[in-house]
Amino acid sequence: MGGLLLDPAEALPDDVVLSWEGHEVLAVRLPHLADSLDRILTDLERRHGAPLARLDRKTKQSIVRNLETRGAFTLRHGVEKVAAALGVSRFTVYNYLNSQDERRAMERGEQR
């Protein structure tokens, strides 16, 4: 996730302070969500063993599904960042997302 460990005395109001047996022992400063998306994309490249742009279409679609589940597209510029990493256009990412919505609707027996 990419948090930063701090002495509790350095904690800011938004940091998470951890206590052990009633004593503050550690503070954690969580990264901004946009930084987390960069880390997620880097981790995906590591797991796939290649730049995301080199992956086949089916794998890219799977990555988009996974990222949608993790909330990546609720971030400002999330679609643009993912599109750049995958080596596709924003339009293609939206198509992947729309095809997922259509597939889910069909599974539920809905007509679109």
Coordinates of C-alpha atoms in Angstrom, one line a residue:
M1 CA 0.0 0.0 0.0
G2 CA 3.0 2.3 0.5
G3 CA 2.4 3.8 4.0
L4 CA 5.1 5.6 5.9
L5 CA 6.1 4.6 9.4
L6 CA 6.7 7.4 11.9
D7 CA 7.3 8.0 15.5
P8 CA 4.0 8.7 17.2
A9 CA 5.2 12.2 18.2
E10 CA 5.4 13.0 14.5
A11 CA 1.8 11.9 13.8
L12 CA -0.5 14.3 12.1
P13 CA -4.3 14.2 12.6
D14 CA -4.9 12.0 9.6
D15 CA -2.2 9.5 10.5
V16 CA -3.1 6.2 12.2
V17 CA -1.4 5.8 15.6
L18 CA -1.0 2.2 16.8
S19 CA -0.9 1.4 20.5
W20 CA 0.4 -1.6 22.4
E21 CA -0.7 -2.2 26.0
G22 CA -1.8 1.4 26.3
H23 CA 1.4 3.0 24.9
E24 CA 1.6 4.6 21.5
V25 CA 4.3 2.8 19.6
L26 CA 4.0 3.6 15.9
A27 CA 2.2 6.0 13.6
V28 CA 1.4 5.2 9.9
R29 CA 0.9 7.8 7.3
L30 CA -1.2 6.4 4.5
P31 CA -0.4 7.4 0.9
H32 CA -2.7 9.4 -1.3
L33 CA -5.0 7.2 -3.3
A34 CA -3.5 8.3 -6.6
D35 CA -0.1 7.1 -5.4
S36 CA -1.7 3.8 -4.5
L37 CA -2.8 3.3 -8.1
D38 CA 0.7 3.8 -9.3
R39 CA 1.9 1.1 -6.8
I40 CA -0.9 -1.3 -7.9
L41 CA 0.1 -0.9 -11.6
T42 CA 3.7 -1.5 -10.8
D43 CA 2.8 -4.6 -8.8
L44 CA 0.7 -5.9 -11.7
E45 CA 3.6 -5.5 -14.1
R46 CA 5.8 -7.4 -11.7
R47 CA 3.3 -10.2 -11.3
H48 CA 2.8 -10.5 -15.1
G49 CA 6.5 -10.3 -15.7
A50 CA 6.1 -7.7 -18.5
P51 CA 5.0 -4.2 -19.1
L52 CA 1.2 -4.1 -19.1
A53 CA 1.1 -2.6 -22.6
R54 CA 2.6 -5.9 -24.0
L55 CA -0.1 -8.1 -22.5
D56 CA -2.8 -9.6 -24.7
R57 CA -6.3 -8.2 -24.9
K58 CA -7.9 -10.8 -22.7
T59 CA -5.4 -10.1 -19.9
K60 CA -5.9 -6.4 -20.2
Q61 CA -9.6 -6.8 -19.9
S62 CA -9.0 -8.9 -16.7
I63 CA -6.8 -6.2 -15.3
V64 CA -9.5 -3.6 -15.9
R65 CA -12.1 -5.8 -14.2
N66 CA -9.7 -6.2 -11.2
L67 CA -9.0 -2.4 -11.1
E68 CA -12.6 -1.6 -11.3
T69 CA -13.3 -3.8 -8.3
R70 CA -10.5 -2.1 -6.4
G71 CA -12.0 1.3 -7.1
A72 CA -9.3 2.6 -9.5
F73 CA -11.8 4.4 -11.7
T74 CA -13.2 6.4 -8.9
L75 CA -9.9 8.3 -8.8
R76 CA -9.5 11.5 -10.7
H77 CA -7.6 10.6 -13.9
G78 CA -7.8 6.9 -13.0
V79 CA -9.0 5.9 -16.5
E80 CA -6.3 7.9 -18.2
K81 CA -3.6 6.5 -15.9
V82 CA -4.7 2.9 -16.5
A83 CA -5.1 3.5 -20.3
A84 CA -1.5 4.8 -20.5
A85 CA -0.2 1.8 -18.5
L86 CA -2.1 -0.7 -20.7
G87 CA -1.0 1.1 -23.9
V88 CA -4.6 1.6 -25.0
S89 CA -6.9 4.6 -25.4
R90 CA -9.3 5.8 -22.7
F91 CA -12.1 4.8 -25.1
T92 CA -10.8 1.2 -25.0
V93 CA -10.8 1.2 -21.2
Y94 CA -14.4 2.5 -21.3
N95 CA -15.3 -0.2 -23.8
Y96 CA -13.8 -2.9 -21.5
L97 CA -15.9 -1.4 -18.6
N98 CA -19.1 -1.3 -20.6
S99 CA -18.7 -4.9 -21.9
Q100 CA -18.4 -6.0 -18.2
D101 CA -21.6 -4.1 -17.3
E102 CA -23.4 -5.7 -20.3
R103 CA -22.1 -9.2 -19.3
R104 CA -23.3 -8.7 -15.7
A105 CA -26.7 -7.6 -16.9
M106 CA -27.0 -10.6 -19.1
E107 CA -26.1 -12.9 -16.2
R108 CA -28.9 -11.3 -14.2
G109 CA -31.3 -11.8 -17.0
E110 CA -31.7 -8.1 -17.7
Q111 CA -32.0 -6.6 -21.1
R112 CA -30.1 -3.5 -22.0

